[in-house]
mmCIF file of C-alpha atoms in Angstrom:
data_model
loop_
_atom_site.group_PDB
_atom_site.id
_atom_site.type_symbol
_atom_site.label_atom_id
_atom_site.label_comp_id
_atom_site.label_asym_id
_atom_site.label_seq_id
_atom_site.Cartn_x
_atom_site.Cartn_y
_atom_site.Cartn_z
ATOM 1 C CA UNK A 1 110.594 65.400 84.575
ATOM 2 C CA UNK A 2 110.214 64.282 87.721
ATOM 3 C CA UNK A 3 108.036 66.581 88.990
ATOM 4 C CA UNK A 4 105.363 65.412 85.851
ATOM 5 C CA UNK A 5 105.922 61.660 86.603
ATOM 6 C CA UNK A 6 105.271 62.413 90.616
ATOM 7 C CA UNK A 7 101.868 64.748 89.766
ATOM 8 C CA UNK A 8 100.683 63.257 87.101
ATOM 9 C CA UNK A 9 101.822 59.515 87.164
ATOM 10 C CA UNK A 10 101.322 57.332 84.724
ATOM 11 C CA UNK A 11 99.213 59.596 82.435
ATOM 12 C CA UNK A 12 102.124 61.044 81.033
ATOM 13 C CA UNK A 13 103.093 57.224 80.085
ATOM 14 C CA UNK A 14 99.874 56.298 78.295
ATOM 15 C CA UNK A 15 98.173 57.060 75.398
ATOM 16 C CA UNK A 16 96.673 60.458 75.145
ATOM 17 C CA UNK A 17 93.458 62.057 72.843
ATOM 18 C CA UNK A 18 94.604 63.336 69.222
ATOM 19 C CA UNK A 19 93.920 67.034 69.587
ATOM 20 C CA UNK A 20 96.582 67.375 72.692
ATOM 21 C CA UNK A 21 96.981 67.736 76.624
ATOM 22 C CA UNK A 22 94.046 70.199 77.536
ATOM 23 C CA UNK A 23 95.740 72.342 79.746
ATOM 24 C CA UNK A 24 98.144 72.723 77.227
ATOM 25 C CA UNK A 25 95.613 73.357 74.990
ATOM 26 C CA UNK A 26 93.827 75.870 77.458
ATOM 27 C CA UNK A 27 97.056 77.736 78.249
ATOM 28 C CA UNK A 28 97.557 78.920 74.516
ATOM 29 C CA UNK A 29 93.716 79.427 73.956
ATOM 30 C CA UNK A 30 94.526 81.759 77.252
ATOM 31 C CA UNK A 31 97.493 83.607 76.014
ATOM 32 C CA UNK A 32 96.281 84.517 72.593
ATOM 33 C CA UNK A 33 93.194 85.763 73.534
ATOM 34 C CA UNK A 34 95.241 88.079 76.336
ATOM 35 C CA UNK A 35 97.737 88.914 73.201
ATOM 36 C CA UNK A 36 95.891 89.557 69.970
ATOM 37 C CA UNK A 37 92.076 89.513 71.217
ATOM 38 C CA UNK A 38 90.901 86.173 70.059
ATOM 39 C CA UNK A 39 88.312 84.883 71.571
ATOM 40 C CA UNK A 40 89.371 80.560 71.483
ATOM 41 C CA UNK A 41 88.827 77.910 73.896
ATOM 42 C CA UNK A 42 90.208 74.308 73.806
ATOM 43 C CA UNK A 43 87.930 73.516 70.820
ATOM 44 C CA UNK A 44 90.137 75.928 68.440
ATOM 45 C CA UNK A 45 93.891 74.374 69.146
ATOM 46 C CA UNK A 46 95.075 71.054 67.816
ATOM 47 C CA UNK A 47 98.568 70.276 69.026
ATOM 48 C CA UNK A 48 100.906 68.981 66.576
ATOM 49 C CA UNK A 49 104.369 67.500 65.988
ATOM 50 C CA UNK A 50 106.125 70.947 65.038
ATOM 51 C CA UNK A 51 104.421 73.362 62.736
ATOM 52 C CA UNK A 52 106.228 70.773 60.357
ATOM 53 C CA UNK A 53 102.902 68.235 60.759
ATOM 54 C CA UNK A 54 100.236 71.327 60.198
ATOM 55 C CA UNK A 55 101.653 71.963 57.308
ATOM 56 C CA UNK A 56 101.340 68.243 55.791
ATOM 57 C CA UNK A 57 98.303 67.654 57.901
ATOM 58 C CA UNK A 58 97.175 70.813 55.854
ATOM 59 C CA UNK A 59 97.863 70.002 52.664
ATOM 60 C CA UNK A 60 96.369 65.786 53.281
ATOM 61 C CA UNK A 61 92.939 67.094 53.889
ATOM 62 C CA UNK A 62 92.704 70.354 51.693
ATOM 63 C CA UNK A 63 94.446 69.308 48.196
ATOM 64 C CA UNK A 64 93.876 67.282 45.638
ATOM 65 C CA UNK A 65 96.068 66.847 42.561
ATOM 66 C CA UNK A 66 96.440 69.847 40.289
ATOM 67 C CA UNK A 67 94.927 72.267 42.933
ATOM 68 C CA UNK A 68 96.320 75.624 43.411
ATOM 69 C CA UNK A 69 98.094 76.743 45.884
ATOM 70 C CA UNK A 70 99.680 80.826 46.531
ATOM 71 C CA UNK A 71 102.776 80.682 48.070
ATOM 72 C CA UNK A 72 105.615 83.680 48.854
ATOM 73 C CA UNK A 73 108.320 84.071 46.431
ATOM 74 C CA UNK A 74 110.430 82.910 48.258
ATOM 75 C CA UNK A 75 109.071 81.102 51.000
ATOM 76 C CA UNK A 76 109.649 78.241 53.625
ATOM 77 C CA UNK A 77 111.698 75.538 51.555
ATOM 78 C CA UNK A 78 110.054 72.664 53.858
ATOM 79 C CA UNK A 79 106.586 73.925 53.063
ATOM 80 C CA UNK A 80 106.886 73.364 49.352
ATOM 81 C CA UNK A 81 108.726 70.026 50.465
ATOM 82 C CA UNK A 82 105.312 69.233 52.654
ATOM 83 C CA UNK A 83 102.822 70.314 49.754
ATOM 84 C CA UNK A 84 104.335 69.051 47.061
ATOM 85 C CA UNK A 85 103.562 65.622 47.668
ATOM 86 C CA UNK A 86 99.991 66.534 46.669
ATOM 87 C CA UNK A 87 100.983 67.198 44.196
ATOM 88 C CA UNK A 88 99.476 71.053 43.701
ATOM 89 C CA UNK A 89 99.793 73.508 41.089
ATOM 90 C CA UNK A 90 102.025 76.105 42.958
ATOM 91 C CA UNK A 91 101.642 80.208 42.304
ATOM 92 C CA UNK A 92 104.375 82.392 43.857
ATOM 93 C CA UNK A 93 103.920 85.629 44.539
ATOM 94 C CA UNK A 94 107.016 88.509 44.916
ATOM 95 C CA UNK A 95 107.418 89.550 48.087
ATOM 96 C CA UNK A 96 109.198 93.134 49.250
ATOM 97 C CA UNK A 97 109.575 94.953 52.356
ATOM 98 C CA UNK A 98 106.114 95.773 52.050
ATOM 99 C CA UNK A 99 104.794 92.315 51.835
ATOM 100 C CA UNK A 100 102.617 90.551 49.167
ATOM 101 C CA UNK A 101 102.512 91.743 45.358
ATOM 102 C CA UNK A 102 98.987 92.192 46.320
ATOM 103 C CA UNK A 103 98.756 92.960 42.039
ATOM 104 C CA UNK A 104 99.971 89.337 41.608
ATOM 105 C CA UNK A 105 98.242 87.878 44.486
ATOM 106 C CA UNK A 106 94.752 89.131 42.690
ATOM 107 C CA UNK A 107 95.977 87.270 39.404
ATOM 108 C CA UNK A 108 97.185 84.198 41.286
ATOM 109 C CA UNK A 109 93.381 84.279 42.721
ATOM 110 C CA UNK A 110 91.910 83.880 39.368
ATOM 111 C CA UNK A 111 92.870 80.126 39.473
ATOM 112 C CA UNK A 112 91.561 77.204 41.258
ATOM 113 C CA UNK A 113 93.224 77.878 44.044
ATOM 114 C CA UNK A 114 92.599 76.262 47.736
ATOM 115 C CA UNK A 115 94.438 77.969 50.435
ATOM 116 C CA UNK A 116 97.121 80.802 50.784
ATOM 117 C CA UNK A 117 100.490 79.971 52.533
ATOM 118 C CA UNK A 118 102.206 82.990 54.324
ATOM 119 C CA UNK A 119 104.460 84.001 57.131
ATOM 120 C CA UNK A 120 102.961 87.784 57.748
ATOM 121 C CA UNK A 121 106.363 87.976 60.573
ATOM 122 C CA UNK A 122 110.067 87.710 59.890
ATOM 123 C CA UNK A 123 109.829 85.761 57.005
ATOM 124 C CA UNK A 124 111.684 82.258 56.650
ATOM 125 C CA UNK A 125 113.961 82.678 54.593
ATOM 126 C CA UNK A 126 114.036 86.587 54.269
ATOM 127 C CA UNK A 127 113.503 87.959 57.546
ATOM 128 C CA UNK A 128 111.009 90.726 56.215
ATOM 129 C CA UNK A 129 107.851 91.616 57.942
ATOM 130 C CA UNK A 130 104.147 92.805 55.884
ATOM 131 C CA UNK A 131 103.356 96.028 56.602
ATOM 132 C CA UNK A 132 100.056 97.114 58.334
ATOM 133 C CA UNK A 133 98.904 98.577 55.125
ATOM 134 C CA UNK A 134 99.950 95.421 53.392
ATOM 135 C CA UNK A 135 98.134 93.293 55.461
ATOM 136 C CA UNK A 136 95.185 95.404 55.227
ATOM 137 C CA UNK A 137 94.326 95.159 51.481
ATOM 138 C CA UNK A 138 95.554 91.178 51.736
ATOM 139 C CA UNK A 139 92.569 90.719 53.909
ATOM 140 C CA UNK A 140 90.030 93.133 51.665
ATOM 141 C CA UNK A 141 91.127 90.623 48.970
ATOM 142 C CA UNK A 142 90.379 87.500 50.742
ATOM 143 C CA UNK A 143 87.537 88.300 53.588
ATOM 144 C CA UNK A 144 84.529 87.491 50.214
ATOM 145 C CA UNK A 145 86.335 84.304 48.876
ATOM 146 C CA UNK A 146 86.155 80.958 49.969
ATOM 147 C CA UNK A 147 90.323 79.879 49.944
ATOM 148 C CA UNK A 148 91.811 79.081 53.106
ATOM 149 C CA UNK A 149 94.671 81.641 54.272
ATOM 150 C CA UNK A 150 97.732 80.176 56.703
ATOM 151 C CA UNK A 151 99.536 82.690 58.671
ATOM 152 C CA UNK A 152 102.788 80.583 60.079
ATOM 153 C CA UNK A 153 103.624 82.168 62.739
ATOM 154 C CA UNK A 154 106.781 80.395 64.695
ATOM 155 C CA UNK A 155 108.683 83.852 64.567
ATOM 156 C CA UNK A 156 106.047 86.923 65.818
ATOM 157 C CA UNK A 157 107.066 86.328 69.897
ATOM 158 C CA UNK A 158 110.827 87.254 69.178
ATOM 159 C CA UNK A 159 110.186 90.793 67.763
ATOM 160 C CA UNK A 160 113.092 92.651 68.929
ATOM 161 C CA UNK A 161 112.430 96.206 67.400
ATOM 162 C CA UNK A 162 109.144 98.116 66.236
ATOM 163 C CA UNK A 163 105.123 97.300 67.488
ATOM 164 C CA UNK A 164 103.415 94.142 67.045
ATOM 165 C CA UNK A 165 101.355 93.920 64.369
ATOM 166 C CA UNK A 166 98.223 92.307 64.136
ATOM 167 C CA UNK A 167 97.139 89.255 62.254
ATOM 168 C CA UNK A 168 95.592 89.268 58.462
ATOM 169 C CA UNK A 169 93.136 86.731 59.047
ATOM 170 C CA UNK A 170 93.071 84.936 62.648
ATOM 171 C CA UNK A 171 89.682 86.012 64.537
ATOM 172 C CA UNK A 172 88.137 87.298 61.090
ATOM 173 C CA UNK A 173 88.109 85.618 58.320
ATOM 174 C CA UNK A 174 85.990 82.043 58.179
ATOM 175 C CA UNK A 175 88.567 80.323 56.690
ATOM 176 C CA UNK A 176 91.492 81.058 58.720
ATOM 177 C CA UNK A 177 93.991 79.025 59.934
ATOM 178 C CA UNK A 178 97.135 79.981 62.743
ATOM 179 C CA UNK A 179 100.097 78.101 62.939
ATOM 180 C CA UNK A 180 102.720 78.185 66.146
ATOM 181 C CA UNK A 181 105.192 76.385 68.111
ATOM 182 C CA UNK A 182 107.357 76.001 70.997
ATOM 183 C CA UNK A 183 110.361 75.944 69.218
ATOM 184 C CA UNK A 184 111.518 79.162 68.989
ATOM 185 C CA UNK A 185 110.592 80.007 72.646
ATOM 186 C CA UNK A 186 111.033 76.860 74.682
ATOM 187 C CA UNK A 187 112.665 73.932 72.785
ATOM 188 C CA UNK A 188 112.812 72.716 69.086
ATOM 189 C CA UNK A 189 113.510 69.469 70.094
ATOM 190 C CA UNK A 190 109.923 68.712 71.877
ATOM 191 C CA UNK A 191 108.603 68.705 68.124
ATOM 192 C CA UNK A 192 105.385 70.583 70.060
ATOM 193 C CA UNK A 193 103.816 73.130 67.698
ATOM 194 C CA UNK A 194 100.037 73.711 67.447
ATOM 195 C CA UNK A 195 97.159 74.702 64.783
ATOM 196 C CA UNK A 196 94.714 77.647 65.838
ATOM 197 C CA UNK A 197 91.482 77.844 64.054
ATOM 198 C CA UNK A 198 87.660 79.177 64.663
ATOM 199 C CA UNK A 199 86.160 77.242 62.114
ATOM 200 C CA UNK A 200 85.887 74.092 64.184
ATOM 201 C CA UNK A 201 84.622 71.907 61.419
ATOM 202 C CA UNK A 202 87.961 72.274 59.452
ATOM 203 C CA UNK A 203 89.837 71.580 62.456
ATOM 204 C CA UNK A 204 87.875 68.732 62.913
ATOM 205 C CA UNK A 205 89.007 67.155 59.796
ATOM 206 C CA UNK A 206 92.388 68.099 60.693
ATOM 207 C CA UNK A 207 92.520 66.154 63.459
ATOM 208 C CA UNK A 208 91.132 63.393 62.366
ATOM 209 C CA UNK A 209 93.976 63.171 59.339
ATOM 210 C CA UNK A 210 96.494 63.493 62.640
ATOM 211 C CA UNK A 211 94.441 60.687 63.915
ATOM 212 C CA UNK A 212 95.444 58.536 61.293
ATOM 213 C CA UNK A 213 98.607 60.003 60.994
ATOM 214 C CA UNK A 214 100.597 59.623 64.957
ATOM 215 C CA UNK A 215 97.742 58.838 66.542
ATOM 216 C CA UNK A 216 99.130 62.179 68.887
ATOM 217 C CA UNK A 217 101.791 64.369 69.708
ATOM 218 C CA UNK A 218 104.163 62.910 72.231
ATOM 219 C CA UNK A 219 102.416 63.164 75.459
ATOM 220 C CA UNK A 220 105.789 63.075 77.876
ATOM 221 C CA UNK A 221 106.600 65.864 75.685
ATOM 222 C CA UNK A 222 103.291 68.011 76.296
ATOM 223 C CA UNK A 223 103.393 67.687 80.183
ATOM 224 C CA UNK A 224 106.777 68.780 80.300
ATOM 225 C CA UNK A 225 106.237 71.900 78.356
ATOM 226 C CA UNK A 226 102.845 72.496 80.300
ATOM 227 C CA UNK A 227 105.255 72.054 83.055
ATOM 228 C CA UNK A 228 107.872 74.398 82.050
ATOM 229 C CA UNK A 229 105.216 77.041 81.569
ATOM 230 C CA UNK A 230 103.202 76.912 84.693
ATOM 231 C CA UNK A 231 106.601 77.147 86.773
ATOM 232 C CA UNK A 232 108.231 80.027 84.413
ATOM 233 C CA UNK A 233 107.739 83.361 83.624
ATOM 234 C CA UNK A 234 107.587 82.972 79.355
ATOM 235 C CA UNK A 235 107.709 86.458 79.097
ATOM 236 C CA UNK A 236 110.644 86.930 80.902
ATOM 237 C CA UNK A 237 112.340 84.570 79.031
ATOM 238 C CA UNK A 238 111.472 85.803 75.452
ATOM 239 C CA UNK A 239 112.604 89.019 76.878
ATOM 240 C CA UNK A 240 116.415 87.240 76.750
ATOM 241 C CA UNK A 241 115.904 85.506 73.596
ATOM 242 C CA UNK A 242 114.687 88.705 72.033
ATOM 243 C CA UNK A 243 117.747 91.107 73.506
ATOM 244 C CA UNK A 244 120.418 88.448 72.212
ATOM 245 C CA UNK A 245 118.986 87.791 68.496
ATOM 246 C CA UNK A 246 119.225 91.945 68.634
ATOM 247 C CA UNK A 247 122.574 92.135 69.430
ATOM 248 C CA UNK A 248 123.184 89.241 67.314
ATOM 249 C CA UNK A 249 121.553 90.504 64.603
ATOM 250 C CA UNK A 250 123.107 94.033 64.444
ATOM 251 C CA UNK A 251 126.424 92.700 65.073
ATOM 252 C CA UNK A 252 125.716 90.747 61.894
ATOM 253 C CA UNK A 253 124.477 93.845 59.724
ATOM 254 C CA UNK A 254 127.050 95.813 61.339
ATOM 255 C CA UNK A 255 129.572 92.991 60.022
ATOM 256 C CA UNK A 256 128.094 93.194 56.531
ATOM 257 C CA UNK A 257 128.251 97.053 56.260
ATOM 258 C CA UNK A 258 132.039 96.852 56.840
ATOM 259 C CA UNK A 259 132.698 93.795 54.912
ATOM 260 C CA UNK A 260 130.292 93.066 51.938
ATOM 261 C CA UNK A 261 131.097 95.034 48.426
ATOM 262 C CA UNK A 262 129.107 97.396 46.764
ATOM 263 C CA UNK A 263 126.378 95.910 44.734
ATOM 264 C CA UNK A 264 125.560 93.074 47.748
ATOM 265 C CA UNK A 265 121.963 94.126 49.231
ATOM 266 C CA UNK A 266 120.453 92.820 52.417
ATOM 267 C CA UNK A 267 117.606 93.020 54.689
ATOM 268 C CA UNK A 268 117.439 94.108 57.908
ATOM 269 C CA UNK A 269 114.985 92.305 60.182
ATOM 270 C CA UNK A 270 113.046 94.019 63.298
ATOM 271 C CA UNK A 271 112.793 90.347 64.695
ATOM 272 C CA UNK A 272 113.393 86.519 64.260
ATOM 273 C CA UNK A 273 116.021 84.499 63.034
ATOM 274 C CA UNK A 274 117.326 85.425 59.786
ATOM 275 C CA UNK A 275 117.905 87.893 57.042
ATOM 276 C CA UNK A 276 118.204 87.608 53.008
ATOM 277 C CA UNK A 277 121.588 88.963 51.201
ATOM 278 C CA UNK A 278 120.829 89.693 47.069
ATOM 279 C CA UNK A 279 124.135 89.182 45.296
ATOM 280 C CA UNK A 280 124.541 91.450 41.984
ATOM 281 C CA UNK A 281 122.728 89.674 39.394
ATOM 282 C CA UNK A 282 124.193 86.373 37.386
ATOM 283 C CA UNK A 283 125.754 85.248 40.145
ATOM 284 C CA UNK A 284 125.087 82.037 41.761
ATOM 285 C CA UNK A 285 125.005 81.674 45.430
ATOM 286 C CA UNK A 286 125.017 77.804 45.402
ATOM 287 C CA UNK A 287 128.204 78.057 43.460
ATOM 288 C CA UNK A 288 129.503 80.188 46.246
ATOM 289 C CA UNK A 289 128.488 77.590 48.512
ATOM 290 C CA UNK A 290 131.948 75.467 48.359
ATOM 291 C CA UNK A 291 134.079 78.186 48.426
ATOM 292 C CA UNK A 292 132.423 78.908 51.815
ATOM 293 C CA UNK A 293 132.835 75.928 53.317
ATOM 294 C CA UNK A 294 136.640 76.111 51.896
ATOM 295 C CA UNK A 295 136.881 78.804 54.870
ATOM 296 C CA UNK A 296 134.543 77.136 57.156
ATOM 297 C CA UNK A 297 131.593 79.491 56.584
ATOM 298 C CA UNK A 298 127.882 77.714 55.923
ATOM 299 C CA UNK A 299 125.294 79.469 54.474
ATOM 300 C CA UNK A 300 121.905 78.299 52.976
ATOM 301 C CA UNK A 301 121.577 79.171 49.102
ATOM 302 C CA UNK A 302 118.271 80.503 47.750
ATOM 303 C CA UNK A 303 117.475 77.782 45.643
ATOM 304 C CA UNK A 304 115.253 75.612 47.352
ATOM 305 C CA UNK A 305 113.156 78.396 48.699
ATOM 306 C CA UNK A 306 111.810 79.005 45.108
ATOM 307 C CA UNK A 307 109.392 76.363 43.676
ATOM 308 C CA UNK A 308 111.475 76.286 39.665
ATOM 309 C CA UNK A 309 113.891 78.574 40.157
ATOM 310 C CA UNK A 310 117.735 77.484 40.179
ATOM 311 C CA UNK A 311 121.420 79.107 40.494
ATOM 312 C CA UNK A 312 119.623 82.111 41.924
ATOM 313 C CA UNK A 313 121.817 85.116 43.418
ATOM 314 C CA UNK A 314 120.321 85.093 46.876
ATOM 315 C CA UNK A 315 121.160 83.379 50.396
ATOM 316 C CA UNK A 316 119.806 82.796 53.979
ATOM 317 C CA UNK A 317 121.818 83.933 57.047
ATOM 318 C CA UNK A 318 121.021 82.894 60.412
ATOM 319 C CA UNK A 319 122.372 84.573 62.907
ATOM 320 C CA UNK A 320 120.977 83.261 66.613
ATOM 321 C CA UNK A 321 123.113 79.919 66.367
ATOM 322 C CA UNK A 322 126.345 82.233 67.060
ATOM 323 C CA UNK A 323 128.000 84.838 69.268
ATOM 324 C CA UNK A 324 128.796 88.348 68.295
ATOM 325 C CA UNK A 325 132.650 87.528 67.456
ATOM 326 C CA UNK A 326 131.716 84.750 65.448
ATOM 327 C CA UNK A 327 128.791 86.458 63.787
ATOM 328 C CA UNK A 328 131.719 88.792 62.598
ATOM 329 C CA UNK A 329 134.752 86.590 61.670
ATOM 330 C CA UNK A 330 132.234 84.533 59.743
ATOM 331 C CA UNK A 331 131.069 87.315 57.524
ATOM 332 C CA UNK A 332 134.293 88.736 56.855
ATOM 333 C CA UNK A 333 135.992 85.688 55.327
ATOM 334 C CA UNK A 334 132.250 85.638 53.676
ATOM 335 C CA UNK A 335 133.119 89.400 52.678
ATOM 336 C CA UNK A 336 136.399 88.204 50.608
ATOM 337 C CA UNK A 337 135.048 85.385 49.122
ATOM 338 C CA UNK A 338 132.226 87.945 47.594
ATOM 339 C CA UNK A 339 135.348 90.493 46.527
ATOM 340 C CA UNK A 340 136.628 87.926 44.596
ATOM 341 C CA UNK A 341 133.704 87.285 42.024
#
């Protein structure tokens, strides 16, 4: 902080231009071209408040009431919290460890339908990850139609096992849009997070709905971050997220394998910041929830990750907010709450 306020003065003080600090800018345009062979300057990023704002800056400018809109099943509760308020017809698709019912995503197509919400990379809230071959035929089924296709990406830096994989639409289809943040690899609390796109034109009405919106991102915020990364190795660091959410992470499975009953499924993530547990069907996770906190144990039901669905038999587990011996205490007095039912 005091380095920013002593370089830049009283720039990072003052009012800023909507589409964010350009050497912020620059720096990303710089690091995805090196990672995934884009080819984007300044003109293709839009910094945001969080991923949190693309998404409702997304839905402002692209729906109108009654539109359609594809979205995982499940998928991101505080997406469908920032979409509905267009009010949107919503059409979820199943999701497996392969990815997309691409089946259902070919019926969901036959509607009016505007854009395509995924997250291709350690899904929120299930941890799973679309296969290349998944990803493939999603883009075969999308690269002659004019809907716009999200790929939310806030998880892809902090794979821990397996090969990157690439992106279904960023860099090829026209109507592509990328979203990513600092808050899984510098600081959630900066609210910095940023929209990637090649068509310029849509970005352009993006930012002019931001415009209206915050005016910008917090500037103090943008310097600092620019800051951290001109003075830091981000690799390096992602390197010691990415060993801890392993160790975390198996400890957690590991936990489960001794402790959960027969009949309780779960998947096991190559990366991120969370994996899905299936209870035997008819029972409720939410009604589990109490019991839970009855032994000091939080979990996050399924139910709002499904647009009508309620008392579903699923649950979200995170486990990067806690070390190894709490990872396991926590899931055995989980484990004997589960026995019981």
């Amino acid at each position: 902080m005091e380095r920013i306020v002593k370089v830049y003065g009283s720039s990072v003080f003052q009012y800023s231009i909507t589409a964010g600090l350009p050497e912020l800018r620059q720096y990303i345009a710089n690091r995805y071209n090196r990672r995934f062979g884009l080819h984007l300057t300044t003109d293709n990023i839009l910094i945001t408040t969080g991923s949190q704002q693309a998404l409702d800056l997304i839905a402002k400018v692209l729906l109108d009431a009654r539109d359609g809109v594809i979205v995982e099943k499940p998928t991101y509760l505080a997406a469908i919290q920032a979409f509905s308020l267009q009010q949107p017809v919503f059409y979820p698709v199943e999701l497996s460890e392969d990815g997309l019912n691409t089946e259902q995503l070919e019926k969901a197509l036959d509607h009016n339908v505007k854009f395509m919400y995924t997250i291709p990379d350690f899904q929120n809230p299930t941890g799973l990850t679309y296969s290349a071959q998944n990803r493939k035929r999603i883009y075969e089924i999308l690269k002659d139609r004019e809907i716009v296709l999200i790929e939310d990406d806030p998880y892809g830096e902090l794979r821990f096992d397996g090969e990157h994989l690439p992106y279904i639409g960023a860099g090829r289809l026209p109507y592509s849009i990328l979203l990513g943040t600092f808050s899984k690899t510098v600081t959630p609390g900066m609210r910095t997070g940023f929209i990637i796109s090649e068509n310029t034109e849509l970005l352009k009405h993006i930012s002019i709905a931001k415009e209206a919106s915050d005016l910008h991102t917090n500037i103090f915020s943008q310097y600092l971050i620019w800051d951290y990364l001109t003075h830091h190795d981000l690799d390096a660091h992602i390197a010691k997220i990415k060993a801890l959410y392993q160790k975390q992470a198996q400890a957690m499975m590991d936990a489960m394998d001794a402790y959960f009953p027969e009949g309780v499924q779960y998947t096991r993530p190559h990366g991120g910041m969370f994996l899905w547990v299936t209870l035997p069907e008819g029972i409720s996770a939410m009604s589990l929830f109490p019991k839970a906190l009855e032994k000091k144990v939080a979990f996050v039901p399924g139910d709002p990750f499904y647009i009508d669905m309620q008392n579903v038999n699923t649950m979200r587990l995170n486990y990067t907010n806690a070390d190894c011996e709490t990872i396991r205490e926590g899931i055995r007095r989980l484990g004997e709450i589960l026995k019981e039912i």
